[in-house]
Coordinates of C-alpha atoms in Angstrom, one line a residue:
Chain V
X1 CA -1.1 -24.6 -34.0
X2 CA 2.8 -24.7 -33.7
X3 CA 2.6 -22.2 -31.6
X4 CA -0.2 -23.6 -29.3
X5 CA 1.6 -26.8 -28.9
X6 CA 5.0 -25.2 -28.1
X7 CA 3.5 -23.1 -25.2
X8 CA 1.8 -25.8 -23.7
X9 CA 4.8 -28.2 -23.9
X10 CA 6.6 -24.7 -21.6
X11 CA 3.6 -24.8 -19.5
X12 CA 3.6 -28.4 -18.5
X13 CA 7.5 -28.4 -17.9
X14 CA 6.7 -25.2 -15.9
X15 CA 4.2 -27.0 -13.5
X16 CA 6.2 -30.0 -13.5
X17 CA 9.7 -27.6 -12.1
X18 CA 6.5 -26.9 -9.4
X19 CA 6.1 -30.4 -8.1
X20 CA 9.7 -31.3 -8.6
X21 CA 10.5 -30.1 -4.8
X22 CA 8.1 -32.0 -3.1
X23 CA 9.4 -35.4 -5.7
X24 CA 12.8 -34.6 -3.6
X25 CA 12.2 -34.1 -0.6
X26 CA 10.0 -37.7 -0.6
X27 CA 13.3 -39.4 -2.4
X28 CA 15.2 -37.9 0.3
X29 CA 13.4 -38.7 3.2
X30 CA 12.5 -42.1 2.0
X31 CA 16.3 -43.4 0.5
X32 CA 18.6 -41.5 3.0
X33 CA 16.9 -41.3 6.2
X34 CA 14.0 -43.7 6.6
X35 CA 15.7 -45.8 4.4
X36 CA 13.2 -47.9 3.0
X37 CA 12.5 -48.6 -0.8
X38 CA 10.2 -46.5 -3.2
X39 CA 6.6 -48.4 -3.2
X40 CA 4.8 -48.8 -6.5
X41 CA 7.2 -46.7 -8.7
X42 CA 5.0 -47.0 -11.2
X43 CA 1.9 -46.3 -9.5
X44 CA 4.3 -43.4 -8.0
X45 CA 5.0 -42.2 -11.6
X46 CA 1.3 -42.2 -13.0
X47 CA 0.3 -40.0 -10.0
X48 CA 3.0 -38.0 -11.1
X49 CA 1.8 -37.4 -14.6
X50 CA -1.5 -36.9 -13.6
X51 CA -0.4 -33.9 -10.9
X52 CA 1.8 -32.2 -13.8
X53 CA -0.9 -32.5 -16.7
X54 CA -4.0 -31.7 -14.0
X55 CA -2.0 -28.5 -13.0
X56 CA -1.3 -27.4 -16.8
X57 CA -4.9 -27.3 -17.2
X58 CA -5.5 -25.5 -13.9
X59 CA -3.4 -22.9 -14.6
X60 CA -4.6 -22.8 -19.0
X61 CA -7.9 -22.5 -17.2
X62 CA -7.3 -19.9 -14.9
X63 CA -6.4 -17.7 -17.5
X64 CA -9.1 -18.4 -20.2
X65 CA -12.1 -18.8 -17.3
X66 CA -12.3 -17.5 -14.1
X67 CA -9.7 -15.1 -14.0
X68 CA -11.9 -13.1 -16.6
X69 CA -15.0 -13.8 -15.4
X70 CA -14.4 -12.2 -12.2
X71 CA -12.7 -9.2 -13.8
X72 CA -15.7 -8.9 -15.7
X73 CA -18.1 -9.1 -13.2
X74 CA -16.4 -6.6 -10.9
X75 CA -16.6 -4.0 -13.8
X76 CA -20.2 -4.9 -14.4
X77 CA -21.1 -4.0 -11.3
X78 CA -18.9 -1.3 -10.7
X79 CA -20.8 0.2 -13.8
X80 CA -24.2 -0.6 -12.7
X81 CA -23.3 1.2 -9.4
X82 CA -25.9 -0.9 -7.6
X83 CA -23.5 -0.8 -4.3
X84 CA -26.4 -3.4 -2.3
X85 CA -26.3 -6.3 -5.2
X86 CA -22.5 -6.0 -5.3
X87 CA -22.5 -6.8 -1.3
X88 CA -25.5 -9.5 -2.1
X89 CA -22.9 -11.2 -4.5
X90 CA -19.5 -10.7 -2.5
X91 CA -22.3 -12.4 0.6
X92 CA -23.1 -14.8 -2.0
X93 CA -20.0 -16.1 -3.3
X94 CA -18.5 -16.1 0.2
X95 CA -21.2 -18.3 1.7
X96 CA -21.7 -20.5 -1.5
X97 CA -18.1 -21.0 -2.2
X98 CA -17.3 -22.2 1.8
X99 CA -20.4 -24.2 2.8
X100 CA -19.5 -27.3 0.8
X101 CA -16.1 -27.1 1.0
X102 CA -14.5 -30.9 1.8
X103 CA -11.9 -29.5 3.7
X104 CA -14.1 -27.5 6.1
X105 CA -17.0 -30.8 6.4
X106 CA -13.8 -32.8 7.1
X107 CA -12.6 -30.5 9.9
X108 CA -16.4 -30.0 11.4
X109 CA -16.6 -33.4 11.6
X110 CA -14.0 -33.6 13.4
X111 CA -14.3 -30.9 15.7
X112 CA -18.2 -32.4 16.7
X113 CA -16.2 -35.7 18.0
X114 CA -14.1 -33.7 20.2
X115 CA -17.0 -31.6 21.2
X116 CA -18.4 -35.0 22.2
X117 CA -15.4 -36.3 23.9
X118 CA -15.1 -33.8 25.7
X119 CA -18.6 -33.7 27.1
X120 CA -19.9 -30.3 25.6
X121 CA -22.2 -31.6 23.6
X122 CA -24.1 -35.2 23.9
X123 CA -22.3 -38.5 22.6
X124 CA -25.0 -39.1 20.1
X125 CA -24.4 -39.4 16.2
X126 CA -27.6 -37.0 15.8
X127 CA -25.3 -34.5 18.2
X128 CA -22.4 -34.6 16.6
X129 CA -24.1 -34.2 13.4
X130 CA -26.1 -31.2 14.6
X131 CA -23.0 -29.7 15.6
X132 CA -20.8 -30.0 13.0
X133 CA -23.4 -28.5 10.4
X134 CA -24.0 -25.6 12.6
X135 CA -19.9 -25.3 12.6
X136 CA -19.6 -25.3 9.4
X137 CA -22.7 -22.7 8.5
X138 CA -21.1 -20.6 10.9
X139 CA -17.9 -20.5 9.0
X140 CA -19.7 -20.3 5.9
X141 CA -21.8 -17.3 7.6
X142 CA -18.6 -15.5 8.4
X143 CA -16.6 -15.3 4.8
X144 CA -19.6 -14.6 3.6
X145 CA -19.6 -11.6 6.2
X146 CA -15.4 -11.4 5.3
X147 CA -16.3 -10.9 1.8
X148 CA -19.1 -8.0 2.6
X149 CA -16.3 -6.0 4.5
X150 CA -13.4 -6.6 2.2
X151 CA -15.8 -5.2 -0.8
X152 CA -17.0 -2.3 1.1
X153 CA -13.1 -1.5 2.3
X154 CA -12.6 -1.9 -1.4
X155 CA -15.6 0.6 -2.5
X156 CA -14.3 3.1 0.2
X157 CA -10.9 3.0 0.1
X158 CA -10.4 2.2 4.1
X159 CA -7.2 1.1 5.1
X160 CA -6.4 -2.5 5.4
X161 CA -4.3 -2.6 8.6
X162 CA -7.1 -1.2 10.5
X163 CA -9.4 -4.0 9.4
X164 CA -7.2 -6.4 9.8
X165 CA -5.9 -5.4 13.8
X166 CA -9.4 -5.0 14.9
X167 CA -9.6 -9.0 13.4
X168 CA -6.4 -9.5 15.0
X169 CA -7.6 -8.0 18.8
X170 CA -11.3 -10.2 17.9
X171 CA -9.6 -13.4 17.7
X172 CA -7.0 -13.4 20.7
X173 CA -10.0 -11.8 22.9
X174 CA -11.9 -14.4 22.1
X175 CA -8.7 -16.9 22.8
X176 CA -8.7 -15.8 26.3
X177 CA -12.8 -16.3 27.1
X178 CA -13.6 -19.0 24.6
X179 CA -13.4 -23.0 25.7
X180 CA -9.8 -24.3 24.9
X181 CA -11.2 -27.4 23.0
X182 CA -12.4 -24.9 20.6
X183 CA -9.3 -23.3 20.1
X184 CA -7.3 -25.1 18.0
X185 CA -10.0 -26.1 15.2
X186 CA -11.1 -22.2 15.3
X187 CA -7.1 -21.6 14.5
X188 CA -7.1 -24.1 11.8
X189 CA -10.3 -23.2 10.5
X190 CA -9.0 -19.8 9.4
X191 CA -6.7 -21.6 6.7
X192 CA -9.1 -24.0 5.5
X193 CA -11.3 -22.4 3.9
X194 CA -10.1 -20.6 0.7
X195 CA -10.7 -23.5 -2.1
X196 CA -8.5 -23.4 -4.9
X197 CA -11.4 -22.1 -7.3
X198 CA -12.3 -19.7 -5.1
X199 CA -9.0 -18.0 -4.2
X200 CA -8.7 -17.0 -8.2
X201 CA -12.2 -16.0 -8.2
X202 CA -12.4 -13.7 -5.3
X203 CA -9.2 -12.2 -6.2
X204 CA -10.1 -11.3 -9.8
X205 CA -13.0 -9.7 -8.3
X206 CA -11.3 -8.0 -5.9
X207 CA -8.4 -6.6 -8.2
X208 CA -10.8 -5.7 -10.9
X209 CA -13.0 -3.6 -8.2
X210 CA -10.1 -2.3 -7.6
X211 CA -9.0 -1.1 -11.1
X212 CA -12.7 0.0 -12.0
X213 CA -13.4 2.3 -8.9
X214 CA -11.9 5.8 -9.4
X215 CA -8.9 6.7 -6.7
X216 CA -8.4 3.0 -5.9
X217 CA -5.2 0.9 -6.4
X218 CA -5.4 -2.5 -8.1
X219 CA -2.2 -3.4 -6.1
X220 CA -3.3 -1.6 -2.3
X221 CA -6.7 -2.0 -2.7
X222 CA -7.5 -5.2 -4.7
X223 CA -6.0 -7.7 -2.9
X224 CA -6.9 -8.2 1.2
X225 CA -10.1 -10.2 0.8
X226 CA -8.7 -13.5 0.8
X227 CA -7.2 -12.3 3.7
X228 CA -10.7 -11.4 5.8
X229 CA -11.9 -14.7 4.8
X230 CA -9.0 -16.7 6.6
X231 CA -9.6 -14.1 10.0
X232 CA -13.4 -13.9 10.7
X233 CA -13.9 -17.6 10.7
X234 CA -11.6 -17.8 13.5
X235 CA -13.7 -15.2 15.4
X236 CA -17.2 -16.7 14.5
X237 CA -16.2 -20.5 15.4
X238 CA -14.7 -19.5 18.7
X239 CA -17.8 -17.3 19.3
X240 CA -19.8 -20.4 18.4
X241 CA -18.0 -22.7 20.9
X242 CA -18.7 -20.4 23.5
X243 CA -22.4 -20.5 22.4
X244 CA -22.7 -24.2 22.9
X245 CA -20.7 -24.9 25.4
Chain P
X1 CA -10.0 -50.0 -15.6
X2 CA -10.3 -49.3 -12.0
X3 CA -8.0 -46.1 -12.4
X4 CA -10.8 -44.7 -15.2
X5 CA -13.6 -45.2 -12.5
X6 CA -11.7 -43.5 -10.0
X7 CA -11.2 -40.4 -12.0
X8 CA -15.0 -40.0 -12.9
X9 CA -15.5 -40.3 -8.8
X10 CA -12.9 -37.4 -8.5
X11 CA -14.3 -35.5 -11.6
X12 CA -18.1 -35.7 -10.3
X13 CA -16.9 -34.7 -6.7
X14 CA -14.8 -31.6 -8.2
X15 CA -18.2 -31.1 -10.4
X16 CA -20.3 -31.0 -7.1
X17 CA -17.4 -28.4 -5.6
X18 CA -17.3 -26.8 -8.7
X19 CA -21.4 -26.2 -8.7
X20 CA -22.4 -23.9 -6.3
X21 CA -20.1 -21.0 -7.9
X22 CA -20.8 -21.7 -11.3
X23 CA -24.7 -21.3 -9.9
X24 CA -24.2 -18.1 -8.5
X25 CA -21.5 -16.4 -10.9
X26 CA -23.9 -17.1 -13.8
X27 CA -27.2 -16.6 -11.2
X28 CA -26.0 -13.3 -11.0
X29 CA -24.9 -12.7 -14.9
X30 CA -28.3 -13.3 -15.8
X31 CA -30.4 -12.0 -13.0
X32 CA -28.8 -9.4 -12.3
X33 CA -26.1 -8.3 -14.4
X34 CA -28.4 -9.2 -17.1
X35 CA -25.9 -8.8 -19.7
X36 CA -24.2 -11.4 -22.0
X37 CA -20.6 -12.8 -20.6
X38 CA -17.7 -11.7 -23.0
X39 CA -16.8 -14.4 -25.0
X40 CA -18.9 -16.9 -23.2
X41 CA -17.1 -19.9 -25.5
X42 CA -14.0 -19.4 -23.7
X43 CA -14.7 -18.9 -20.2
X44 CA -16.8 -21.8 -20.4
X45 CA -14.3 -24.0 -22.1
X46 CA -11.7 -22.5 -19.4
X47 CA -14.2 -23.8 -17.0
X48 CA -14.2 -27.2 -18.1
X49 CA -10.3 -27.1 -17.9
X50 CA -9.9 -26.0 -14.5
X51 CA -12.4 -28.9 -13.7
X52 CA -10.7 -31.5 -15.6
X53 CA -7.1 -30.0 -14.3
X54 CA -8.0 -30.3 -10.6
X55 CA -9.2 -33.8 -11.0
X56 CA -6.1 -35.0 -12.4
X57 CA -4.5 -33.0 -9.8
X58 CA -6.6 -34.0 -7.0
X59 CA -6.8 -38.0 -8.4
X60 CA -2.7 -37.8 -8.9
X61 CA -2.1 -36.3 -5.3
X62 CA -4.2 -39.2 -4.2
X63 CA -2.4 -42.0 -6.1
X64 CA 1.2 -40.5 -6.0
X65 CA 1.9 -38.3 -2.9
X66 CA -0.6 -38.7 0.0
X67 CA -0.1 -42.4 0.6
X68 CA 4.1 -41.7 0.7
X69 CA 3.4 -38.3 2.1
X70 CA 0.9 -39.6 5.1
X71 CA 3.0 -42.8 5.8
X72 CA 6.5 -40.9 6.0
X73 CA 4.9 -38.3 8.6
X74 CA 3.9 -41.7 10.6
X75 CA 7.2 -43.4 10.4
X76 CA 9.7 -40.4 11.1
X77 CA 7.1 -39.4 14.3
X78 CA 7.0 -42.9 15.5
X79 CA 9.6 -43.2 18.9
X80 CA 11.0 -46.6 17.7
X81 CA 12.8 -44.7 14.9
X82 CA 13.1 -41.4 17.2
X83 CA 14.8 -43.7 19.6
X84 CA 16.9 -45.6 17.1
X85 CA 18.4 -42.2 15.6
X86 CA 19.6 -41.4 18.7
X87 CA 23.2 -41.9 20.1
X88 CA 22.5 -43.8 23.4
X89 CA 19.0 -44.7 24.1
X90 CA 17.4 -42.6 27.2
X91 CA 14.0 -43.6 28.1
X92 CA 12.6 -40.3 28.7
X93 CA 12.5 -38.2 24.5
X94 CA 13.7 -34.6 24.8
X95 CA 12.6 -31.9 22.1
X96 CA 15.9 -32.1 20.3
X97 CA 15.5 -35.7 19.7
X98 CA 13.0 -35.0 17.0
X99 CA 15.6 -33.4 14.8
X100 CA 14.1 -35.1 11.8
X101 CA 11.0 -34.2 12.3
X102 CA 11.5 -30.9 12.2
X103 CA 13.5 -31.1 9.0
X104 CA 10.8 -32.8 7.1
X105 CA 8.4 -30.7 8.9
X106 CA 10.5 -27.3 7.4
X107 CA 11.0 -29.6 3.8
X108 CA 7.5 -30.4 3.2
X109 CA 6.2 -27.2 3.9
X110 CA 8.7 -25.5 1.5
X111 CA 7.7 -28.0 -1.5
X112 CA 3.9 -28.4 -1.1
X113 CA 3.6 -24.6 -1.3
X114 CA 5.5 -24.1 -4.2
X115 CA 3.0 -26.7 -5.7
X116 CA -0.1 -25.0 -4.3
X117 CA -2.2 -23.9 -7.5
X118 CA -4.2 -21.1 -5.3
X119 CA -1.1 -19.4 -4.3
X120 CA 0.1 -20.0 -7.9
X121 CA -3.3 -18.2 -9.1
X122 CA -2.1 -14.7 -6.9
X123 CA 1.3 -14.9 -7.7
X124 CA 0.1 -14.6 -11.5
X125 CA -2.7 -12.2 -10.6
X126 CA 0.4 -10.1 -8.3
X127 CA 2.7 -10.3 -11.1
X128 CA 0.3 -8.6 -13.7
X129 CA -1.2 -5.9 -11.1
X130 CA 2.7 -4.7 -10.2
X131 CA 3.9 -4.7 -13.6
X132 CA 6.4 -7.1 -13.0
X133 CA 7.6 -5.6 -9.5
X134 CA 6.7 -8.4 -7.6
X135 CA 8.0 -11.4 -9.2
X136 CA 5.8 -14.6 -9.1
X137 CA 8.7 -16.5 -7.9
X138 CA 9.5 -13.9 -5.5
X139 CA 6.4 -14.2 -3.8
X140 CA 6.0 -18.4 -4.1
X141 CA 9.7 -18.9 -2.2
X142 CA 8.5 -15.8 0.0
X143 CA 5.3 -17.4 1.1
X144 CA 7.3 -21.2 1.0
X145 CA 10.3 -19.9 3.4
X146 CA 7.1 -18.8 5.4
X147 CA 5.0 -21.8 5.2
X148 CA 8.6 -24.0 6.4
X149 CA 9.5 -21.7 9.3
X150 CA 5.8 -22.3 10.5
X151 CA 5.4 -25.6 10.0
X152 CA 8.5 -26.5 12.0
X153 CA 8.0 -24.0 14.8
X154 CA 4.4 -26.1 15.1
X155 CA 5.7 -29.2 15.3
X156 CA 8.2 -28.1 17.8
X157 CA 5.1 -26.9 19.8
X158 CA 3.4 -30.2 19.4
X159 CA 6.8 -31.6 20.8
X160 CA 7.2 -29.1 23.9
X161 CA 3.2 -28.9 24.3
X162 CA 3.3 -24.9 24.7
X163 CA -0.2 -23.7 24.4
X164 CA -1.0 -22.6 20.6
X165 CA -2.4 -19.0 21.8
X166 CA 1.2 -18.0 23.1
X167 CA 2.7 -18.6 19.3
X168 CA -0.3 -16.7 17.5
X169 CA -0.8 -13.7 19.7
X170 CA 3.2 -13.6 18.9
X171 CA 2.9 -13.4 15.7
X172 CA 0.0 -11.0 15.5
X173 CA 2.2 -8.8 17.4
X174 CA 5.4 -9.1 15.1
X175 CA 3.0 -8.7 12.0
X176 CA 1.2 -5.6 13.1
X177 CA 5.2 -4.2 13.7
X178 CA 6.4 -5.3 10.4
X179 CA 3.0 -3.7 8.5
X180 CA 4.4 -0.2 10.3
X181 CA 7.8 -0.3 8.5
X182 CA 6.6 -2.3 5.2
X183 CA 6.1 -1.0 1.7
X184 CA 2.5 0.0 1.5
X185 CA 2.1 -1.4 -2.0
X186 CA 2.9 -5.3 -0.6
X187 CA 0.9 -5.1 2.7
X188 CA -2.9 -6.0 0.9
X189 CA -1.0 -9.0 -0.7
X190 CA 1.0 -9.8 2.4
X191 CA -2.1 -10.5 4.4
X192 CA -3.6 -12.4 1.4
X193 CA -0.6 -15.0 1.1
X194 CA -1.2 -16.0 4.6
X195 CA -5.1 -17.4 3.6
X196 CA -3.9 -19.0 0.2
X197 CA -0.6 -20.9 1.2
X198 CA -3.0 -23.9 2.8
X199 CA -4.9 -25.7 0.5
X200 CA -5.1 -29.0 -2.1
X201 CA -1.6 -30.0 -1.4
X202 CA 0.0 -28.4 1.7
X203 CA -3.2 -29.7 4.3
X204 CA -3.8 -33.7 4.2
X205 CA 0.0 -34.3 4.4
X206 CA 0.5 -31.5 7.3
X207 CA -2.4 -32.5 9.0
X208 CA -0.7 -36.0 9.1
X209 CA 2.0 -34.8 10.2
X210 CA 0.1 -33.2 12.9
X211 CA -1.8 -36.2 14.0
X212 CA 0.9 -38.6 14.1
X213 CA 3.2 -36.7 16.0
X214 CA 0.5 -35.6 18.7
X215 CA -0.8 -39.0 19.0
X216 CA 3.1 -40.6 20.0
X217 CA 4.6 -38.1 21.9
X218 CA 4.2 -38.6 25.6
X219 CA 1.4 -36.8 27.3
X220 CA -0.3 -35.0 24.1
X221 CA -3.4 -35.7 22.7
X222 CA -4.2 -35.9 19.1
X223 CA -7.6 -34.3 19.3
X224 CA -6.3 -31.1 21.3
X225 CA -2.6 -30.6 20.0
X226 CA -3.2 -32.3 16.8
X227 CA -4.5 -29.2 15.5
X228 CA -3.1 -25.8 14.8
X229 CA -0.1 -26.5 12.4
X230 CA -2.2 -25.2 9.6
X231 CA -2.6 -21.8 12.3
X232 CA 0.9 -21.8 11.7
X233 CA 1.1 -22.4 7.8
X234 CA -1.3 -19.4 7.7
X235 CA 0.3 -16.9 9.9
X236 CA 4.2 -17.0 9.2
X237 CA 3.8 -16.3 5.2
X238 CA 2.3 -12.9 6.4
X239 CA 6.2 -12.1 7.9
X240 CA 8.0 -13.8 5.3
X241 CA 6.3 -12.0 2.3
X242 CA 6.4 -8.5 4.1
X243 CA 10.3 -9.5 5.0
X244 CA 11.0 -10.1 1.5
X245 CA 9.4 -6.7 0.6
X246 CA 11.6 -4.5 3.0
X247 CA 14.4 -6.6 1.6
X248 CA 14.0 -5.9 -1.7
X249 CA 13.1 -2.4 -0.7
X250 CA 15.8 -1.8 1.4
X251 CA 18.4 -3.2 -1.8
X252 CA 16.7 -0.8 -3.7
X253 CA 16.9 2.4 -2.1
X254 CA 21.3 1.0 -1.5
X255 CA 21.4 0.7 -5.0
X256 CA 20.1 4.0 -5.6
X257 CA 22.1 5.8 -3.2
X258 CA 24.9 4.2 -4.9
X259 CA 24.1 5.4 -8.4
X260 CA 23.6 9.0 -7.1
X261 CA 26.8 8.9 -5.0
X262 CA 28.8 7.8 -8.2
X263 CA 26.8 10.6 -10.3
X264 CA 28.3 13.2 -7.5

């Protein structure tokens, strides 16, 4: 119980040494060259606490739940050797995790009132609505479709760099024929949407593929989906501007 | 009172987030997997910490940081106080004149990372895989130096009004060059730290940023040029991470040849 209590005294210093930059460069900006007074220290302070105690628990969490889980379900179904329910999951977990992610409704949103503004689509909350759900299944669509390849790549041992240029030639031919109102939010929309649950997640399952299949690295091979799932979107939303518009 | 009814709001929207993987991770266990999880107790109570640890987190980004956070990106792009910092007042803003701007810009980027619980996750996850080769730390400041470089070359392009394309298809080019020379072992994780840098704490106060500065300098518009710092944010860990690898590498292999010329 000591014990217990001790390392999760270390842990919560530990997360508090992580927000301790960001605390400084506020102060700093705020005293020295804006200067203006702190608002609501102890409003300030309470947020604080919460931040520090709420990433403790992340990161105890982390560790007991989903890191595991995912291990375990890449072994699981790198024992069952069922390749098609492995890609139906990796599909699955893709789409699921992206669809309703606030981040990615708050930049669809936002990307329907340009659309409007900027006459491709008609000023009409119904419109905008339309649009932005079909933006944001198509993003969903494509890490689902990210996931899928970054599996198989996994399963077959291709080499990332390959992958990842052919993504890399997608996206800047699509810059040069897609609308340019488009291209910004695709851009954007590439970062957006790995959630914090599902970055663990998918790289557990990714890393334990890895370590289960025979011949493949955990280091090399595991990691890489994460990064399909911030490169197809780009593709897919520019593709779907062009489909619109 | 008021502070206990906003975290149940933030705990039943992380719930809601949180539902549709818990639905298929344990969909699947059953259905298909059809096997029992290993020690079910503690995955499930690991569960219920992560959800309770990203609603404080989320709830005490709200209360603490985003307010301060969104209204210092405002003030600092706003052109009384460009003006005001500068020596003699000129009517017409050059891009130099945003000096501070681009320091909070490169400041910001550098702390909300290391916070970032996502890239925290594969940091830990790196760390185990590589035995200890690649140091948690390593890779946060890696992927930080990144994340500040980008963010301040964005806002510069906000400033200057450069089209966005021109940047990325730069720094495609400089990656797919770097993944030639790097260590093969960091290049899988190199790619991943560009996807994981932007999340909870690094996107509402850059996108702020973002906003205010396209909506007050002369001649952009916050819809078009608002955008695309989080492009940035994505794209210049990738070089930063595979730069620290060839570093480290490179000190390495001196090191080595320093040993075996002593030994001769």
């Amino acid at each position: 119980m000591k014990n217990y209590m001790s390392s999760l005294f270390k842990s919560f210093t530990d997360s508090f040494r992580d927000l301790l930059p960001i605390l400084l460069v506020i102060g700093f900006f705020q005293v020295v060259i804006l200067q203006q007074p702190v608002p609501n220290l102890g409003e300030l302070l309470y947020g604080v606490f919460l931040v520090v105690l709420g990433l403790t628990l992340f990161v105890k969490g982390l560790e007991m739940g989903l890191f595991p889980i995912g291990d375990s379900m890449a072994h699981s179904f790198a024992r069952k050797g069922s390749l098609i329910w492995l890609l139906v999951f990796a599909f699955a977990l893709g789409f699921g995790t992206t669809v309703a992610e606030p981040a990615l409704i708050a930049v669809a949103e936002e990307a329907a009132e340009i659309a409007a503004n900027g006459g491709m689509i008609e000023m009409t909350e119904i419109a905008k609505e339309q649009y932005a759900d079909g933006l944001r299944f198509t993003v969903a669509f494509s890490v689902g479709i990210a996931i899928v390849i970054g599996v198989l790549r996994i399963v077959f041992g291709w080499k990332i760099q390959y992958l990842i240029i052919s993504g890399y030639i997608g996206v800047v031919g699509m810059t040069f024929i897609a609308p340019k109102e488009i291209i910004g939010i695709a851009y954007d929309s590439g970062g957006v949407t790995t959630s914090t649950i599902t970055v663990p997640l998918v790289t557990a399952l990714g890393v334990g593929l890895a370590s289960s299949i025979k011949g493949r690295n955990p280091l090399t091979d595991g990691f890489g989906l994460i990064a399909f799932a911030s490169l197809t979107p780009m593709i897919f939303v520019m593709a779907y501007g062009m489909w619109i518009g | 009172m008021s502070y206990i009814i906003n975290l149940l709001e933030v705990l039943f929207d992380t719930i809601f987030d949180v539902l549709p993987i818990v639905i298929i991770i344990f969909g699947f266990q059953f259905l298909v997997i059809r096997k029992p999880v290993p020690n079910l107790k503690k995955v499930a109570l690991g569960f219920i910490y992560v959800l309770i640890g990203l609603t404080f987190f989320l709830e005490g980004l709200e209360v603490a940081l985003f307010p301060i956070g969104k209204l210092m990106a405002t003030q600092l792009t706003d052109p009384a106080f460009i003006h005001g910092s500068m020596s003699k007042v000129n009517d017409v803003l050059v891009w130099q004149d945003y000096f501070y701007v681009y320091l909070f810009a490169a400041a910001i980027g550098f702390s909300t990372t290391i916070a970032e619980p996502s890239l925290l996750a594969v940091a830990i996850k790196a760390e185990n895989v590589s035995a200890g080769a690649i140091s948690i730390w390593g890779l946060r400041i890696a992927v930080a130096i990144g994340v500040a470089i980008g963010i301040t070359l964005g806002t510069f392009r906000i400033v200057t009004g450069t089209p966005l394309h021109y940047y990325i298809i730069t720094g495609y080019i400089i990656v797919i060059l770097q993944t030639t020379v790097s260590p093969k072992s960091i290049i899988a994780l190199a790619y991943d730290s560009g996807g994981v840098t932007t999340s909870t704490v690094t996107v509402p106060i850059v996108a702020a940023l973002g906003l205010g500065l396209a909506s007050t300098v002369p001649g952009r518009s916050a819809l078009i040029d608002g955008f695309g710092l989080i492009a940035f944010a994505s794209l210049f860990p990738i070089m930063s991470v595979m730069g620290y690898a060839q570093l480290s590498h490179w000190r390495t292999k001196r090191s080595w040849k320093k040993d075996s010329q002593k030994g001769d």
